[in-house]
Amino acid sequence: MKLDSKAPSGPIETAWSHYKDHLKLVNPANRRKHTILMVGTGLGGASAAASLGELGYHVKTFFYHESPRRAHSIAAQGGINAAKNYQNDGDSIYRLFYDTIKGGDYRAREANVYRLAEVSVNIIDQCVSQGVPFAREYGGQLSNRSFGGTQVSRTFYARGQTGQQLLLGAYGSMMRQVKTKNVELYERREMHDVVIIDGKARGIIVRNLITGELESHFGDAVVLATGGYSNVYDLSTSARQSNVTAIWRAYKKGAGLANPNFAQIHPTCIPVSGDYQSKLTLMSESLRNDGRVWVPKKQKDPRAPKDIPEGERDYFLERRYPAFGNLVPRDVASRAAKVACDEGFGVGATGQSVYLDFADAIKRLGHASIESKYGNLFEIYQQITNENPYEVPMRIYPAPHYTMGGLWVDYNLMTTVPGLFAIGEANFSDHGANRLGASALMQGLADGYFILPYTIADYIGGTPLQKVSKDDPAFKEAAKNVQNKIDKLFAVKGGKTIADFHRRLGRTMWDNVGMARNKTGLEKAIAEIKNLRNEFWQNVNVLGDKNNLNPELENAGRVADFLEFGEVMALDALKREESCGCHFREEFQTPENEPMRNDEKFAHVAVWEYQGENQQPARHTEPLSFENVKLTQRNYK
Amino acid sequence: MRLHLKIWRQKNSQTSGKFVDYDVDGVVSDMSFLEMLDILNDSLSKKNEEPVTFDHDCREGICGSCGFMVNGLAHGGVPKTTVCQLYMRNFKDGDTVTVEPWRAQSFPVIKDLAVNRTAFDRIIASGGYISSTVGSATDGNTLPIPRPIAESAFDAAACIGCGACVAACKNASAMLFVSAKVTQMALLPQGQVERAERVEAMVAAMDEEKFGSCTNEAECSAVCPKGISFKTITRMNSEFIRANIFGSGNGE
């Protein structure tokens, strides 16, 4: 597998602009002759479809929801970063770049991250012009707040519903292109395979979820904007349907899979309350601007929080990380909470949670001010837990939230398969081993509005693309394989539900490939996943029809893919013999229990190449070089 | 607790449906309504019966996928709540609960509790946006927006497009959905350029999709999980009259 990052050399400040100046273009009159297949309509997919439609390309969008606006980007709460320096607090493009590289524990590609920071400022302008109702100061200017891993206020927000407002902005722009017929919507379609002709991605097979029909669609390029795979843990903050299927099937067609073990466990989620639980709900990181995290100093302290005097509380983030306090990056905060609970200081019925307390902020700023900043988050919390966070501290615990790993892409956002692009959370590109808060929305929109439209033109303009049709044998064969797989799922007729397998996989992943990993646990996970996968294909029960809306069948296919993917994730974690960011290998830590990188051996991206059913995939590497930042032990103290 | 459920089962859009009775055991108060249905579905699967189909995804009240009538009320009738955020502490042991899909000509049933709401997308496509081509925006702070205006625009923009407003209305009117978008854009300075065309196009699209008329009973805003105000409908009516009289040239 050839991994040419195409990252430009020369001064990083001008690299993107110089690179862009030399990309090939497609003549406006010719663009409508080119069809682009866009899979997924979240922030990445919708913004890319809108931009490409505006340029005049013919874009076909595919999504398994009934409406593009349901994509999981809608649930992002806290905000979006941009290096505007509106607060006059010393922010700059370099600083956003630096924070992101450092936050990711030096496992991301410098050139990509610098470009991300550079276009961040354009994103805010674009969104404002679309009517996104960002929070404002009394003078009418845009308001900012702080997120973890930074010492400036660069996060723009729309109450606790920033993702919703940004997605509706992108969706609106895309719907404008639907009106002009440059963009077509194919709702309730799930992608099952990528079709490759003459070594290039030229089409996809999708299942029409209402009729069960397998449809073939062809075009000049395929873009996967299909999000992340946190649901490999079963319980996560992702929407229930978020899955790995599209990128997994692309991987099986030759796309390299990068750093799959890099999964972010978010520190502030509402803790699990029972076995029936279907979903973990995030409480935005923005809450750590005003909330203080603590546990009692006494183990298994039975007292109510209000009865524990100040002197008997351990504000462990403030204690361990005085410089950043409650706003340390997510991986650091999550691990600290886990350590507190593992040592018996956790609170609540299960002892698996810590307090996030707003009492001081309410005293300092007043009830009304806290309500205007976080009102809807407090409402969600109360709705779920039946406790009033204005009076009783929230209880929180870490939960799987975002996946930094994904399909390997070069500087053009193209995978190792020519013509197959991956954007947003589906690719691996910008966040290294840990994503900073409010950077996912930034990356999705950067890819879609300001990067892909340039790089995809370079591919289309510079690549000879023969005419293809649905009658090509490659389409017929792909469709046949997809059909066989569906038939095989129905044929098992075993005795266990799909949910049962998903829960067991999730438990194995959480216990062994979660917040702390070690060699023994990872080897155990690999063996367990193999067994579970075998059992699935002997004993799963898929009900309903194949020619009708059938969520059981959809779920079965996704869980089957998670059962394969989970193994590669564990393998990736096993082979990375260092700790970095989210990837905390217990064997590799400093005396203060901080992750210890091994830059000599592991300053690289690990890229996995498929080698066939039940074969161990091949591990390749893309070396990372750092010319604009100095590699240091991350220090938030 | 144990509940008796009467759930609408319908194989597809071509066949007719009927209520089927189910009992579900082991319901606890911290469970959401959808988690209660998950338990029912789990027990159906174990008996080799096809589970009940319902749309859902984020399960935190923001994606707008879920929604059906619970005891005749959209999303179950708890204020500002989607059915995924409706907790079983609102029910008692032994309750009988009727569950049926949105009923509206413009939202045909696809299967069981899942309906087709793509009419909403077509209404948005008719003009529910500000035409701002990527690359042409000026600096975000060149256009100061008074905080109260930004807040009111946000209140209207919070609509999740679930369709409860249509389901709750005896005329199956989509006025609250459309007026929320019209209000957001009419309040903001960025939305002024297309202000008249937008409301006219969206109202025409709404009629084309065969949504009913509004008779000012405000059933819609009473069930709206995001608390979209009935005042948005008042605003849309005035926007519509303004557009009709003055047109897009602002005609004075």
XYZ file of N, CA, C and O in Angstrom, chain A residues 37-130:
376
model
N -20.926 11.226 -5.997
C -21.799 10.494 -5.083
C -21.383 10.827 -3.654
O -20.243 10.582 -3.267
N -22.305 11.418 -2.901
C -22.015 11.864 -1.540
C -22.773 10.957 -0.576
O -23.999 10.926 -0.601
N -22.044 10.231 0.238
C -22.703 9.326 1.178
C -22.674 9.970 2.558
O -21.602 10.185 3.127
N -23.849 10.292 3.094
C -23.939 10.962 4.383
C -24.203 12.448 4.208
O -23.654 13.080 3.299
N -25.048 12.992 5.065
C -25.425 14.408 4.947
C -25.311 15.138 6.279
O -26.129 15.981 6.604
N -24.315 14.766 7.070
C -24.047 15.537 8.285
C -23.320 16.813 7.910
O -23.389 17.272 6.761
N -22.572 17.377 8.848
C -21.903 18.642 8.555
C -20.971 18.529 7.363
O -20.947 19.402 6.497
N -20.193 17.447 7.294
C -19.269 17.271 6.175
C -20.031 17.081 4.867
O -19.816 17.814 3.891
N -20.915 16.119 4.845
C -21.629 15.771 3.612
C -22.523 16.884 3.107
O -22.534 17.204 1.913
N -23.275 17.511 4.008
C -24.198 18.564 3.578
C -23.427 19.783 3.085
O -23.780 20.385 2.055
N -22.345 20.147 3.803
C -21.611 21.334 3.376
C -20.893 21.069 2.053
O -20.831 21.940 1.182
N -20.390 19.838 1.871
C -19.724 19.503 0.611
C -20.734 19.466 -0.532
O -20.474 19.998 -1.621
N -21.899 18.855 -0.283
C -22.917 18.772 -1.344
C -23.367 20.173 -1.747
O -23.526 20.482 -2.938
N -23.551 21.052 -0.737
C -23.973 22.424 -1.037
C -22.913 23.130 -1.881
O -23.212 23.731 -2.921
N -21.646 23.025 -1.445
C -20.574 23.743 -2.156
C -20.398 23.217 -3.572
O -20.242 24.000 -4.520
N -20.410 21.894 -3.710
C -20.210 21.308 -5.042
C -21.400 21.611 -5.940
O -21.248 21.852 -7.140
N -22.596 21.622 -5.364
C -23.793 21.992 -6.128
C -23.698 23.429 -6.609
O -24.010 23.746 -7.759
N -23.243 24.323 -5.709
C -23.096 25.732 -6.099
C -22.102 25.884 -7.246
O -22.271 26.738 -8.121
N -21.067 25.047 -7.235
C -20.067 25.120 -8.300
C -20.608 24.582 -9.623
O -20.028 24.836 -10.673
N -21.704 23.820 -9.548
C -22.312 23.328 -10.776
C -22.157 21.847 -11.043
O -22.588 21.339 -12.073
N -21.552 21.120 -10.091
C -21.466 19.668 -10.269
C -22.843 19.044 -10.046
O -23.708 19.623 -9.392
N -22.998 17.833 -10.558
C -24.204 17.054 -10.283
C -23.901 16.161 -9.089
O -23.020 15.305 -9.156
N -24.592 16.396 -7.982
C -24.294 15.673 -6.748
C -25.491 14.812 -6.364
O -26.623 15.303 -6.308
N -25.234 13.530 -6.127
C -26.289 12.654 -5.607
C -25.954 12.350 -4.154
O -24.853 11.886 -3.862
N -26.886 12.639 -3.252
C -26.624 12.389 -1.830
C -27.437 11.189 -1.344
O -28.584 11.001 -1.749
N -26.833 10.418 -0.475
C -27.452 9.193 0.045
C -27.385 9.216 1.567
O -26.326 9.514 2.132
N -28.496 8.892 2.200
C -28.503 8.892 3.670
C -29.577 7.931 4.157
O -30.619 7.783 3.532
N -29.307 7.278 5.296
C -30.272 6.273 5.754
C -31.433 6.865 6.521
O -32.420 6.206 6.777
N -31.316 8.140 6.904
C -32.456 8.783 7.551
C -33.511 9.128 6.509
O -33.268 9.051 5.318
N -34.666 9.573 6.994
C -35.709 10.039 6.077
C -35.401 11.443 5.572
O -35.875 11.838 4.532
N -34.604 12.205 6.347
C -34.278 13.570 5.955
C -32.813 13.821 6.238
O -32.278 13.337 7.238
N -32.141 14.626 5.377
C -30.721 14.901 5.623
C -30.484 15.591 6.966
O -29.394 15.502 7.522
N -31.483 16.275 7.475
C -31.291 17.053 8.695
C -31.201 16.186 9.947
O -30.965 16.706 11.035
N -31.409 14.879 9.817
C -31.373 14.017 11.008
C -29.968 13.512 11.340
O -29.790 12.813 12.337
N -28.986 13.800 10.492
C -27.635 13.278 10.709
C -27.135 13.627 12.106
O -27.555 14.626 12.699
N -26.208 12.830 12.619
C -25.839 12.965 14.026
C -25.101 14.261 14.364
O -25.036 14.645 15.537
N -24.565 14.973 13.369
C -23.973 16.291 13.652
C -24.970 17.166 14.400
O -24.580 18.074 15.144
N -26.258 16.906 14.185
C -27.317 17.720 14.784
C -27.205 17.746 16.309
O -27.654 18.675 16.954
N -26.592 16.710 16.890
C -26.591 16.592 18.343
C -25.408 17.292 19.008
O -25.345 17.340 20.230
N -24.464 17.822 18.212
C -23.308 18.484 18.824
C -23.786 19.686 19.621
O -24.592 20.469 19.139
N -23.273 19.819 20.823
C -23.844 20.830 21.713
C -23.020 22.116 21.777
O -23.481 23.190 21.435
N -21.763 21.968 22.208
C -21.040 23.113 22.751
C -20.595 24.201 21.812
O -20.767 25.376 22.105
N -20.004 23.872 20.661
C -19.546 24.983 19.843
C -18.585 24.597 18.746
O -18.324 23.432 18.483
N -18.075 25.639 18.107
C -17.150 25.475 16.988
C -16.004 26.462 17.150
O -16.217 27.654 17.407
N -14.785 25.968 17.003
C -13.609 26.808 17.178
C -13.284 27.592 15.914
O -13.491 27.110 14.803
N -12.740 28.777 16.104
C -12.199 29.539 14.986
C -11.201 30.533 15.536
O -11.420 31.139 16.591
N -10.113 30.709 14.807
C -9.019 31.566 15.271
C -9.281 33.022 14.898
O -8.485 33.666 14.229
N -10.412 33.555 15.322
C -10.771 34.925 14.971
C -10.057 35.956 15.837
O -9.925 37.110 15.444
N -9.701 35.564 17.043
C -9.138 36.496 18.018
C -10.042 37.710 18.255
O -9.577 38.822 18.492
N -11.358 37.509 18.172
C -12.306 38.601 18.482
C -12.182 39.036 19.948
O -12.578 40.126 20.305
N -11.660 38.133 20.801
C -11.601 38.468 22.228
C -10.302 39.176 22.590
O -10.087 39.487 23.756
N -9.412 39.386 21.608
C -8.159 40.100 21.881
C -7.330 39.402 22.950
O -6.661 40.038 23.751
N -7.440 38.060 22.988
C -6.752 37.338 24.058
C -5.543 36.557 23.548
O -5.107 35.588 24.156
N -5.024 36.977 22.412
C -3.782 36.366 21.935
C -3.983 35.166 21.030
O -3.043 34.414 20.781
N -5.192 34.975 20.551
C -5.414 33.831 19.666
C -4.866 34.141 18.268
O -4.715 35.308 17.877
N -4.547 33.088 17.547
C -4.057 33.250 16.181
C -4.192 31.905 15.485
O -4.451 30.893 16.139
N -4.003 31.916 14.172
C -4.058 30.661 13.424
C -2.994 29.708 13.953
O -3.258 28.524 14.166
N -1.809 30.249 14.208
C -0.750 29.380 14.716
C -1.151 28.740 16.042
O -0.935 27.566 16.279
N -1.758 29.545 16.910
C -2.085 29.025 18.229
C -3.157 27.933 18.154
O -3.092 26.934 18.873
N -4.134 28.099 17.282
C -5.161 27.060 17.115
C -4.514 25.793 16.552
O -4.792 24.675 16.990
N -3.614 26.000 15.591
C -2.849 24.878 15.030
C -2.061 24.180 16.136
O -2.125 22.963 16.304
N -1.349 24.986 16.928
C -0.498 24.424 17.979
C -1.329 23.667 19.020
O -1.006 22.548 19.400
N -2.427 24.291 19.470
C -3.285 23.643 20.472
C -3.820 22.309 19.955
O -3.946 21.343 20.706
N -4.166 22.281 18.655
C -4.764 21.077 18.092
C -3.733 19.957 17.967
O -4.011 18.803 18.277
N -2.522 20.316 17.521
C -1.446 19.324 17.407
C -1.082 18.789 18.793
O -0.967 17.588 19.004
N -0.940 19.711 19.739
C -0.573 19.304 21.093
C -1.708 18.501 21.734
O -1.490 17.445 22.322
N -2.933 19.013 21.593
C -4.101 18.305 22.137
C -4.173 16.886 21.604
O -4.565 15.959 22.299
N -3.801 16.706 20.339
C -3.823 15.382 19.714
C -2.590 14.551 20.048
O -2.378 13.492 19.454
N -1.789 15.062 20.971
C -0.576 14.387 21.444
C 0.376 14.037 20.293
O 0.947 12.947 20.255
N 0.509 14.972 19.373
C 1.521 14.884 18.300
C 1.379 13.632 17.446
O 2.348 12.964 17.122
N 0.119 13.338 17.089
C -0.087 12.198 16.215
C -0.951 12.582 15.005
O -1.613 11.748 14.402
N -0.931 13.889 14.661
C -1.640 14.340 13.467
C -0.648 14.980 12.505
O 0.467 15.349 12.887
N -1.070 15.124 11.265
C -0.198 15.652 10.209
C -0.211 17.179 10.265
O -1.277 17.794 10.169
N 0.953 17.772 10.422
C 1.041 19.225 10.597
C 0.325 20.027 9.507
O -0.440 20.942 9.794
N 0.583 19.667 8.246
C 0.052 20.473 7.142
C -1.477 20.507 7.159
O -2.102 21.550 6.919
N -2.100 19.358 7.451
C -3.566 19.316 7.483
C -4.111 20.188 8.605
O -5.096 20.897 8.440
N -3.459 20.101 9.760
C -3.978 20.822 10.922
C -3.819 22.326 10.734
O -4.709 23.107 11.072
N -2.696 22.732 10.136
C -2.512 24.163 9.909
C -3.592 24.701 8.965
O -4.185 25.752 9.188
N -3.871 23.917 7.916
C -4.915 24.322 6.961
C -6.281 24.427 7.652
O -7.049 25.354 7.394
N -6.538 23.485 8.547
C -7.802 23.509 9.283
C -7.930 24.813 10.073
O -8.963 25.491 10.045
N -6.853 25.176 10.785
C -6.878 26.396 11.586
C -7.059 27.616 10.687
O -7.759 28.574 11.023
N -6.429 27.549 9.519
C -6.477 28.668 8.573
C -7.898 28.909 8.052
O -8.370 30.042 8.005
N -8.598 27.842 7.662
C -9.940 28.060 7.090
C -11.005 28.213 8.171
O -12.150 28.556 7.867
N -10.625 27.974 9.450
C -11.626 28.070 10.515
C -12.310 29.430 10.510
O -13.506 29.542 10.776
N -11.539 30.479 10.177
C -12.108 31.832 10.245
C -13.171 32.039 9.149
O -14.158 32.737 9.360
N -12.985 31.382 8.010
C -13.969 31.511 6.927
C -15.279 30.799 7.263
O -16.349 31.172 6.796
N -15.151 29.728 8.056
C -16.348 28.947 8.388
C -17.343 29.806 9.155
O -18.541 29.809 8.869
N -16.835 30.545 10.149
C -17.729 31.366 10.966
C -18.439 32.388 10.065
O -19.659 32.573 10.150
N -17.670 33.022 9.186
C -18.273 34.012 8.283
C -19.372 33.375 7.440
O -20.460 33.919 7.286
N -19.066 32.197 6.885
C -20.043 31.513 6.038
C -21.324 31.204 6.824
O -22.431 31.444 6.355
N -21.142 30.700 8.037
C -22.310 30.305 8.830
C -23.142 31.523 9.237
O -24.370 31.476 9.217
N -22.468 32.606 9.609
C -23.205 33.832 9.954
C -24.044 34.271 8.750
O -25.220 34.606 8.879
N -23.450 34.219 7.569
C -24.171 34.694 6.380
C -25.384 33.825 6.062
O -26.335 34.272 5.446
N -25.358 32.569 6.520
C -26.513 31.676 6.292
C -27.631 31.903 7.307
O -28.677 31.258 7.228
